Coordinates of N, CA and C in Angstrom, one line a residue:
X1 N 125.4 259.5 77.9 CA 125.1 258.2 78.3 C 124.1 258.1 79.5
X2 N 124.4 259.0 80.5 CA 123.5 259.1 81.6 C 122.1 259.5 81.3
X3 N 122.0 260.4 80.4 CA 120.7 260.9 80.0 C 119.8 259.8 79.3
X4 N 120.5 259.0 78.5 CA 119.8 257.9 77.9 C 119.4 256.9 79.0
X5 N 120.2 256.6 79.8 CA 119.9 255.6 80.9 C 118.8 256.2 81.8
X6 N 118.8 257.5 82.1 CA 117.9 258.2 82.8 C 116.4 258.0 82.1
X7 N 116.4 258.2 80.8 CA 115.2 258.1 80.1 C 114.7 256.6 80.1
X8 N 115.6 255.7 80.1 CA 115.2 254.3 80.2 C 114.5 254.0 81.6
X9 N 115.2 254.5 82.6 CA 114.6 254.3 83.9 C 113.2 254.9 84.1
X10 N 113.1 256.2 83.5 CA 111.8 256.8 83.5 C 110.7 256.1 82.8
X11 N 111.1 255.6 81.6 CA 110.1 254.8 80.8 C 109.7 253.5 81.6
X12 N 110.7 252.9 82.1 CA 110.4 251.6 83.0 C 109.5 252.0 84.1
X13 N 109.8 253.1 84.8 CA 108.9 253.5 85.9 C 107.4 253.8 85.3
X14 N 107.3 254.4 84.3 CA 106.0 254.6 83.7 C 105.3 253.3 83.3
X15 N 106.0 252.4 82.7 CA 105.4 251.1 82.3 C 104.9 250.3 83.6
X16 N 105.9 250.3 84.6 CA 105.5 249.5 85.8 C 104.4 250.2 86.6
X17 N 104.4 251.5 86.5 CA 103.3 252.2 87.3 C 102.0 252.1 86.6
X18 N 102.0 252.1 85.3 CA 100.8 251.8 84.5 C 100.3 250.4 84.7
X19 N 101.1 249.5 84.8 CA 100.8 248.1 84.9 C 100.2 247.9 86.3
X20 N 100.9 248.6 87.3 CA 100.4 248.4 88.7 C 99.0 249.0 88.9
X21 N 98.7 250.1 88.3 CA 97.4 250.7 88.3 C 96.3 249.9 87.6
X22 N 96.8 249.2 86.5 CA 95.8 248.4 85.8 C 95.4 247.1 86.6
X23 N 96.5 246.6 87.3 CA 96.2 245.4 88.2 C 95.3 245.8 89.4
X24 N 95.5 247.0 89.9 CA 94.6 247.5 91.0 C 93.2 247.6 90.5
X25 N 93.1 248.0 89.4 CA 91.8 248.3 88.7 C 91.1 247.0 88.5
X26 N 91.8 245.9 88.1 CA 91.3 244.6 87.9 C 90.9 243.9 89.2
X27 N 91.7 244.0 90.2 CA 91.5 243.5 91.5 C 91.6 241.9 91.6
X28 N 91.1 241.5 92.6 CA 91.1 240.0 92.8 C 92.5 239.5 93.1
X29 N 92.6 238.2 93.2 CA 93.9 237.6 93.5 C 95.0 238.0 92.6
X30 N 94.7 238.0 91.3 CA 95.7 238.3 90.3 C 96.2 239.8 90.5
X31 N 95.2 240.7 90.7 CA 95.6 242.1 90.9 C 96.4 242.3 92.2
X32 N 96.0 241.5 93.2 CA 96.8 241.7 94.5 C 98.2 241.1 94.3
X33 N 98.4 240.0 93.7 CA 99.7 239.4 93.5 C 100.5 240.4 92.6
X34 N 100.0 240.9 91.4 CA 100.7 241.8 90.6 C 101.1 243.0 91.3
X35 N 100.2 243.6 92.1 CA 100.5 244.8 92.8 C 101.7 244.5 93.8
X36 N 101.6 243.4 94.5 CA 102.7 243.0 95.4 C 104.0 243.0 94.7
X37 N 104.1 242.5 93.5 CA 105.3 242.4 92.7 C 105.8 243.7 92.1
X38 N 104.8 244.5 91.7 CA 105.1 245.7 90.9 C 105.5 246.8 91.9
X39 N 104.8 247.0 93.0 CA 105.0 248.2 93.8 C 106.5 248.3 94.3
X40 N 107.2 247.3 94.7 CA 108.5 247.5 95.2 C 109.5 248.0 94.2
X41 N 109.1 247.9 92.8 CA 110.0 248.3 91.7 C 109.9 249.8 91.4
X42 N 108.8 250.4 91.8 CA 108.6 251.8 91.4 C 109.5 252.8 91.8
X43 N 109.6 253.0 93.2 CA 110.5 254.0 93.6 C 112.0 253.8 93.3
X44 N 112.5 252.6 93.3 CA 113.9 252.5 92.9 C 114.1 252.9 91.4
X45 N 113.2 252.6 90.5 CA 113.2 253.1 89.1 C 113.2 254.7 89.1
X46 N 112.3 255.3 89.9 CA 112.3 256.8 89.8 C 113.5 257.4 90.5
X47 N 114.0 256.7 91.6 CA 115.2 257.2 92.1 C 116.4 257.1 91.2
X48 N 116.5 256.0 90.5 CA 117.6 255.8 89.4 C 117.5 256.9 88.4
X49 N 116.3 257.3 87.8 CA 116.1 258.3 87.0 C 116.7 259.7 87.6
X50 N 116.2 260.0 88.8 CA 116.7 261.1 89.5 C 118.2 261.2 89.6
X51 N 118.8 260.0 90.1 CA 120.3 259.9 90.2 C 121.0 260.2 88.9
X52 N 120.5 259.5 87.8 CA 121.1 259.6 86.6 C 121.0 261.0 85.9
X53 N 120.0 261.8 86.3 CA 119.8 263.1 85.8 C 120.6 264.1 86.7
X54 N 121.4 263.6 87.7 CA 122.1 264.4 88.5 C 121.4 265.1 89.6
X55 N 120.2 264.5 90.0 CA 119.4 265.0 91.1 C 120.2 265.0 92.4
X56 N 119.8 265.9 93.3 CA 120.5 265.9 94.6 C 120.3 264.7 95.4
X57 N 121.3 264.5 96.3 CA 121.2 263.2 97.1 C 120.0 263.2 98.0
X58 N 119.5 264.3 98.5 CA 118.3 264.4 99.3 C 117.2 264.0 98.5
X59 N 117.0 264.3 97.2 CA 115.9 263.8 96.4 C 115.9 262.2 96.3
X60 N 117.1 261.7 96.0 CA 117.3 260.3 95.9 C 116.9 259.5 97.3
X61 N 117.4 260.2 98.3 CA 117.1 259.7 99.6 C 115.6 259.6 99.9
X62 N 114.9 260.7 99.5 CA 113.6 260.8 99.8 C 112.8 259.7 99.1
X63 N 113.2 259.4 97.8 CA 112.6 258.4 97.0 C 112.9 257.0 97.6
X64 N 114.0 256.8 98.1 CA 114.4 255.4 98.7 C 113.7 255.3 100.0
X65 N 113.4 256.3 100.7 CA 112.7 256.2 102.0 C 111.2 255.9 101.5
X66 N 110.7 256.5 100.5 CA 109.5 256.1 100.0 C 109.3 254.6 99.6
X67 N 110.4 254.1 99.0 CA 110.4 252.6 98.7 C 110.3 251.8 99.9
X68 N 111.0 252.2 101.0 CA 111.0 251.5 102.2 C 109.5 251.5 102.8
X69 N 108.9 252.6 102.7 CA 107.5 252.6 103.2 C 106.6 251.8 102.3
X70 N 106.8 251.9 101.0 CA 106.0 251.0 100.1 C 106.1 249.6 100.5
X71 N 107.2 249.0 100.7 CA 107.4 247.7 101.1 C 106.8 247.4 102.4
X72 N 107.0 248.1 103.3 CA 106.4 247.9 104.7 C 105.0 247.9 104.7
X73 N 104.4 248.7 103.9 CA 102.9 248.8 103.9 C 102.3 247.8 103.2
X74 N 103.0 246.9 102.4 CA 102.5 245.7 101.9 C 102.2 244.6 102.9
X75 N 102.8 244.8 104.1 CA 102.6 243.8 105.2 C 101.4 244.3 106.0
X76 N 100.4 243.4 106.2 CA 99.2 243.7 106.9 C 99.4 243.5 108.4
X77 N 100.1 244.5 109.1 CA 100.2 244.4 110.5 C 100.5 245.9 111.0
X78 N 100.1 246.0 112.2 CA 100.2 247.5 112.8 C 101.7 247.9 113.0
X79 N 102.5 246.9 113.4 CA 104.0 247.3 113.6 C 104.6 247.6 112.2
X80 N 104.3 246.9 111.1 CA 104.7 247.2 109.8 C 104.2 248.6 109.2
X81 N 102.9 248.9 109.7 CA 102.3 250.2 109.3 C 103.0 251.3 109.9
X82 N 103.4 251.2 111.3 CA 104.1 252.2 112.0 C 105.6 252.4 111.4
X83 N 106.3 251.3 111.1 CA 107.5 251.3 110.4 C 107.5 251.9 109.0
X84 N 106.5 251.6 108.3 CA 106.3 252.2 106.9 C 106.0 253.8 107.1
X85 N 105.2 254.1 108.1 CA 105.0 255.5 108.3 C 106.3 256.3 108.7
X86 N 107.1 255.6 109.5 CA 108.4 256.2 109.8 C 109.3 256.4 108.7
X87 N 109.3 255.4 107.7 CA 110.1 255.5 106.5 C 109.7 256.7 105.7
X88 N 108.3 256.7 105.5 CA 107.9 258.0 104.7 C 108.2 259.2 105.4
X89 N 108.1 259.2 106.8 CA 108.5 260.5 107.5 C 109.9 260.8 107.3
X90 N 110.8 259.9 107.2 CA 112.2 260.2 106.9 C 112.3 260.8 105.5
X91 N 111.5 260.2 104.6 CA 111.5 260.8 103.2 C 111.0 262.3 103.2
X92 N 110.0 262.5 104.0 CA 109.5 263.9 104.1 C 110.6 264.9 104.7
X93 N 111.3 264.3 105.6 CA 112.4 265.1 106.2 C 113.5 265.5 105.1
X94 N 113.8 264.5 104.3 CA 114.7 264.7 103.2 C 114.2 265.7 102.3
X95 N 112.8 265.7 102.0 CA 112.3 266.7 101.0 C 112.4 268.1 101.8
X96 N 112.0 268.2 103.1 CA 112.1 269.5 103.6 C 113.5 270.0 103.7
X97 N 114.5 269.2 103.9 CA 115.9 269.7 103.8 C 116.2 270.2 102.5
X98 N 115.8 269.5 101.5 CA 115.9 270.0 100.1 C 115.2 271.3 99.8
X99 N 114.0 271.4 100.2 CA 113.3 272.6 100.1 C 113.9 273.8 100.7
X100 N 114.6 273.6 101.9 CA 115.1 274.6 102.7 C 116.4 275.2 101.9
X101 N 117.0 274.5 101.0 CA 118.0 274.9 100.2 C 117.6 275.7 98.9
X102 N 116.3 275.8 98.7 CA 115.8 276.4 97.6 C 115.0 277.6 97.9
X103 N 114.9 278.6 97.1 CA 114.1 279.7 97.2 C 113.3 280.0 95.9
X104 N 112.1 280.5 96.0 CA 111.3 280.7 94.8 C 111.9 281.8 94.0
X105 N 111.8 281.7 92.7 CA 112.2 282.8 91.8 C 111.4 284.1 92.1
X106 N 110.1 283.9 92.3 CA 109.3 285.0 92.6 C 108.5 284.8 93.8
X107 N 108.5 285.7 94.7 CA 107.6 285.4 95.9 C 106.1 285.7 95.5
X108 N 105.2 284.8 96.0 CA 103.8 285.0 95.7 C 103.3 286.2 96.3
X109 N 102.2 286.8 95.8 CA 101.6 287.9 96.3 C 101.1 287.7 97.7
X110 N 101.2 288.7 98.6 CA 101.0 288.6 100.0 C 99.6 287.9 100.3
X111 N 98.6 288.4 99.6 CA 97.2 287.7 99.8 C 97.2 286.3 99.5
X112 N 97.8 285.9 98.3 CA 97.8 284.4 98.0 C 98.7 283.7 99.0
X113 N 99.8 284.2 99.5 CA 100.7 283.6 100.4 C 99.9 283.3 101.7
X114 N 99.2 284.3 102.2 CA 98.5 284.2 103.4 C 97.4 283.2 103.4
X115 N 96.7 283.1 102.2 CA 95.6 282.1 102.1 C 96.2 280.7 102.0
X116 N 97.3 280.5 101.3 CA 97.9 279.2 101.2 C 98.4 278.8 102.6
X117 N 99.1 279.7 103.2 CA 99.5 279.3 104.6 C 98.4 278.8 105.5
X118 N 97.3 279.6 105.4 CA 96.1 279.3 106.3 C 95.5 278.0 105.9
X119 N 95.5 277.7 104.6 CA 94.9 276.4 104.2 C 95.8 275.3 104.7
X120 N 97.1 275.4 104.6 CA 97.9 274.3 105.0 C 98.0 274.2 106.5
X121 N 97.8 275.3 107.2 CA 97.7 275.3 108.6 C 96.5 274.5 109.1
X122 N 95.3 274.8 108.4 CA 94.0 274.1 108.8 C 94.0 272.7 108.4
X123 N 94.7 272.3 107.3 CA 94.5 270.9 106.9 C 94.8 269.8 107.9
X124 N 96.0 269.9 108.6 CA 96.2 268.7 109.6 C 95.3 268.9 110.7
X125 N 94.8 270.0 111.1 CA 93.9 270.1 112.3 C 92.6 269.4 111.9
X126 N 92.0 269.8 110.7 CA 90.7 269.1 110.4 C 90.8 267.6 110.1
X127 N 92.0 267.2 109.5 CA 92.2 265.8 109.2 C 92.3 265.0 110.5
X128 N 93.2 265.4 111.4 CA 93.3 264.7 112.6 C 92.0 264.7 113.4
X129 N 91.3 265.8 113.5 CA 90.0 265.9 114.2 C 89.1 264.9 113.6
X130 N 89.0 264.7 112.3 CA 88.1 263.7 111.8 C 88.5 262.2 111.9
X131 N 89.8 262.0 112.0 CA 90.3 260.7 112.1 C 90.5 260.2 113.5
X132 N 90.7 261.1 114.4 CA 91.0 260.7 115.8 C 90.1 259.7 116.4
X133 N 88.7 260.0 116.4 CA 87.9 259.0 117.2 C 87.9 257.6 116.4
X134 N 88.2 257.5 115.3 CA 88.1 256.3 114.6 C 89.4 255.5 114.4
X135 N 90.5 256.0 114.8 CA 91.8 255.3 114.7 C 92.1 254.5 115.9
X136 N 92.7 253.4 115.8 CA 93.1 252.5 116.9 C 94.0 253.5 117.9
X137 N 93.9 253.2 119.1 CA 94.5 254.1 120.1 C 96.0 254.1 119.9
X138 N 96.6 253.1 119.5 CA 98.1 253.1 119.3 C 98.6 253.9 118.1
X139 N 97.6 254.3 117.2 CA 98.0 255.0 116.0 C 97.7 256.5 116.1
X140 N 96.9 256.9 117.1 CA 96.5 258.2 117.1 C 97.6 259.3 117.2
X141 N 98.5 259.1 118.1 CA 99.6 260.1 118.2 C 100.5 260.1 117.0
X142 N 101.0 258.8 116.6 CA 101.8 258.7 115.4 C 101.2 259.3 114.2
X143 N 99.9 259.0 114.0 CA 99.3 259.6 112.8 C 99.1 261.2 112.8
X144 N 98.9 261.7 114.0 CA 98.8 263.2 114.2 C 100.2 263.8 113.9
X145 N 101.3 263.2 114.4 CA 102.6 263.7 114.2 C 103.0 263.6 112.7
X146 N 102.7 262.5 112.1 CA 102.9 262.3 110.7 C 102.1 263.3 109.9
X147 N 100.9 263.6 110.2 CA 100.2 264.5 109.5 C 100.7 265.9 109.5
X148 N 101.3 266.3 110.6 CA 101.9 267.6 110.7 C 103.2 267.7 109.8
X149 N 104.0 266.6 109.8 CA 105.2 266.5 108.9 C 104.8 266.5 107.5
X150 N 103.8 265.7 107.1 CA 103.5 265.6 105.8 C 102.9 266.9 105.2
X151 N 102.1 267.7 106.0 CA 101.6 268.9 105.6 C 102.7 270.0 105.4
X152 N 103.7 269.9 106.4 CA 104.8 270.8 106.3 C 105.6 270.5 104.9
X153 N 105.7 269.3 104.5 CA 106.5 268.9 103.2 C 105.6 269.4 102.1
X154 N 104.3 269.2 102.1 CA 103.4 269.6 101.0 C 103.4 271.2 100.9
X155 N 103.4 271.9 102.0 CA 103.5 273.3 102.0 C 105.0 273.8 101.4
X156 N 106.0 273.2 101.9 CA 107.4 273.5 101.4 C 107.7 273.1 100.0
X157 N 106.9 272.2 99.4 CA 107.1 271.9 98.0 C 107.0 273.0 97.0
X158 N 106.1 273.9 97.5 CA 106.0 275.2 96.6 C 107.3 275.9 96.3
X159 N 108.3 275.7 97.1 CA 109.6 276.3 96.9 C 110.2 275.9 95.5
X160 N 109.8 274.6 95.1 CA 110.4 274.1 93.8 C 109.5 274.5 92.6
X161 N 108.5 275.2 92.8 CA 107.7 275.6 91.6 C 106.3 274.9 91.6
X162 N 105.6 275.2 90.6 CA 104.1 274.7 90.6 C 104.1 273.2 90.4
X163 N 104.9 272.5 89.7 CA 104.9 271.0 89.6 C 105.0 270.4 90.9
X164 N 106.1 270.8 91.7 CA 106.3 270.2 93.0 C 105.2 270.6 93.9
X165 N 104.6 271.7 93.8 CA 103.6 272.1 94.7 C 102.3 271.2 94.5
X166 N 102.1 270.9 93.2 CA 101.0 269.9 92.9 C 101.3 268.6 93.5
X167 N 102.6 268.3 93.4 CA 103.0 266.9 94.0 C 102.8 266.9 95.4
X168 N 103.1 268.0 96.2 CA 102.9 268.0 97.6 C 101.4 267.8 97.9
X169 N 100.5 268.4 97.3 CA 99.1 268.4 97.4 C 98.6 266.9 97.2
X170 N 99.1 266.3 96.2 CA 98.7 264.9 95.8 C 99.3 264.0 96.9
X171 N 100.4 264.2 97.3 CA 101.1 263.3 98.5 C 100.1 263.4 99.7
X172 N 99.7 264.6 100.0 CA 98.9 264.9 101.1 C 97.5 264.2 101.0
X173 N 97.0 264.2 99.7 CA 95.7 263.5 99.4 C 95.9 262.0 99.5
X174 N 97.0 261.5 98.9 CA 97.2 260.0 98.9 C 97.3 259.5 100.3
X175 N 98.0 260.1 101.2 CA 98.2 259.6 102.6 C 96.9 259.8 103.4
X176 N 96.2 260.8 103.1 CA 94.9 260.9 103.7 C 93.9 259.8 103.4
X177 N 94.0 259.4 102.1 CA 93.2 258.3 101.8 C 93.6 257.0 102.5
X178 N 94.9 256.8 102.7 CA 95.4 255.7 103.5 C 94.9 255.7 104.8
X179 N 95.0 256.9 105.5 CA 94.5 257.1 106.9 C 93.0 256.9 107.0
X180 N 92.3 257.3 106.0 CA 90.8 257.1 106.1 C 90.5 255.6 106.1
X181 N 91.3 254.9 105.3 CA 91.1 253.4 105.3 C 91.4 252.8 106.6
X182 N 92.5 253.2 107.2 CA 92.9 252.6 108.5 C 91.9 253.0 109.6
X183 N 91.2 254.2 109.5 CA 90.1 254.5 110.4 C 88.8 253.9 110.0
X184 N 88.7 253.1 109.0 CA 87.5 252.5 108.6 C 86.4 253.6 108.2
X185 N 86.8 254.7 107.6 CA 85.9 255.7 107.1 C 85.4 255.3 105.7
X186 N 84.3 255.9 105.3 CA 83.8 255.5 103.9 C 85.0 255.9 102.8
X187 N 85.1 255.1 101.8 CA 86.1 255.3 100.8 C 85.5 255.1 99.4
X188 N 86.3 255.6 98.4 CA 86.0 255.4 97.1 C 86.1 254.0 96.6
X189 N 85.4 253.5 95.6 CA 85.5 252.1 95.1 C 87.0 251.9 94.7
X190 N 87.6 250.7 94.9 CA 89.0 250.5 94.6 C 89.9 251.5 95.2
X191 N 89.9 251.6 96.5 CA 90.7 252.7 97.2 C 92.2 252.6 97.0
X192 N 92.7 251.4 96.8 CA 94.2 251.2 96.5 C 94.5 251.9 95.2
X193 N 93.6 251.7 94.2 CA 93.9 252.4 92.9 C 94.1 253.8 93.1
X194 N 93.2 254.5 93.8 CA 93.3 256.0 93.9 C 94.5 256.4 94.8
X195 N 94.8 255.6 95.8 CA 96.0 255.9 96.6 C 97.2 255.8 95.8
X196 N 97.4 254.7 95.0 CA 98.6 254.6 94.1 C 98.7 255.6 93.1
X197 N 97.6 255.9 92.5 CA 97.5 256.9 91.4 C 97.9 258.4 91.9
X198 N 97.5 258.8 93.0 CA 97.9 260.0 93.6 C 99.3 260.0 94.1
X199 N 99.7 258.9 94.6 CA 101.1 258.8 95.1 C 102.1 258.8 94.0
X200 N 101.9 258.1 92.9 CA 102.8 258.0 91.9 C 102.9 259.4 91.2
X201 N 101.7 260.0 91.0 CA 101.7 261.3 90.4 C 102.5 262.3 91.3
X202 N 102.3 262.2 92.7 CA 102.9 263.1 93.6 C 104.5 263.0 93.5
X203 N 105.0 261.7 93.6 CA 106.4 261.5 93.6 C 107.0 262.0 92.2
X204 N 106.3 261.7 91.2 CA 106.8 262.1 89.8 C 106.9 263.6 89.7
X205 N 105.8 264.3 90.3 CA 105.9 265.8 90.2 C 106.9 266.3 91.1
X206 N 107.2 265.8 92.2 CA 108.2 266.2 93.1 C 109.6 266.2 92.5
X207 N 109.7 265.0 91.8 CA 111.0 264.8 91.1 C 111.2 265.8 89.9
X208 N 110.1 266.0 89.2 CA 110.1 267.0 88.1 C 110.5 268.4 88.7
X209 N 109.8 268.7 89.8 CA 110.1 270.1 90.4 C 111.5 270.2 90.8
X210 N 112.1 269.1 91.5 CA 113.5 269.1 92.0 C 114.5 269.2 90.8
X211 N 114.1 268.6 89.7 CA 115.1 268.6 88.6 C 115.0 269.7 87.6
X212 N 113.8 270.2 87.5 CA 113.5 271.3 86.4 C 112.8 272.5 86.9
X213 N 112.5 272.5 88.2 CA 111.7 273.6 88.8 C 112.5 274.9 88.8
X214 N 111.7 276.0 88.7 CA 112.4 277.3 88.8 C 112.9 277.6 90.2
X215 N 114.1 277.2 90.5 CA 114.6 277.4 91.9 C 116.1 277.7 91.8
X216 N 116.6 278.4 92.8 CA 118.0 278.6 93.0 C 118.4 278.5 94.4
X217 N 119.7 278.2 94.7 CA 120.1 278.0 96.0 C 119.8 279.3 96.8
X218 N 119.5 279.1 98.1 CA 119.1 280.1 99.0 C 120.3 281.2 99.1
X219 N 119.9 282.4 99.0 CA 120.8 283.5 99.1 C 121.3 284.0 97.7
X220 N 120.8 283.3 96.6 CA 121.1 283.8 95.2 C 119.8 284.3 94.6
X221 N 119.9 285.2 93.8 CA 118.8 285.6 93.0 C 118.9 285.3 91.5
X222 N 117.9 284.7 90.9 CA 117.9 284.3 89.5 C 117.7 285.5 88.7
X223 N 118.6 285.8 87.8 CA 118.5 287.0 87.0 C 118.2 286.5 85.6
X224 N 117.7 287.4 84.8 CA 117.2 287.2 83.4 C 118.4 286.5 82.6
X225 N 118.1 285.4 82.1 CA 119.2 284.7 81.2 C 120.0 283.7 81.9
X226 N 119.9 283.7 83.3 CA 120.7 282.7 84.1 C 119.9 281.4 84.3
X227 N 120.6 280.3 84.3 CA 119.9 279.0 84.6 C 119.7 278.7 86.0
X228 N 118.6 278.2 86.5 CA 118.5 277.8 87.9 C 119.6 276.9 88.3
X229 N 120.1 276.9 89.6 CA 121.1 276.0 90.0 C 120.5 275.0 91.0
X230 N 121.1 273.8 91.1 CA 120.7 272.8 91.9 C 121.6 272.5 93.0
X231 N 121.2 272.3 94.2 CA 122.2 272.0 95.4 C 122.9 270.6 95.2

């Protein structure tokens, strides 16, 4: 029964997400109103899917924190932006705690691991350096701190396998697009469309990685023929 309900929740998430992206592509008053109505439904539906699939509490918590951030970012005010960023930050902490309980089935080759670590270490430095002069003074330190936490989450997502790793990268991209908008830097046409597209893909891939990724609890080794376990 739970599996059927989980599929229903996932289909509903897909339909609402597709509708939201279409509304953002259309734009105008109709698109803005539709987005305002659709956006708050997305993460609760994905969280319901994860919960019904037996996903860990930290995964559901991360998605619900994302929902809080989604709702707060609909409000066009700096205090709401800061509160939304704090809600997303809490979600990243949930993800990091989840990742800490997982270990990769196979360690990446040393050269690849070093290159990946260097890239993620450089990413927040470059991003903050580019954004800093253009951000409002009251947002500079919070954005810098959030950028470090977001990058740590994106880097740690690799513990859940390639799907979650891709989700971490897309989350990093989505929030960088938001920050670029706050800093009034040049953006792509329909920036909200690209922000939501990358964000929905990111959360979906993180959920997929948490539910089906090749991972095992820390301290255990996955052997041939054994199924990965979830905390």
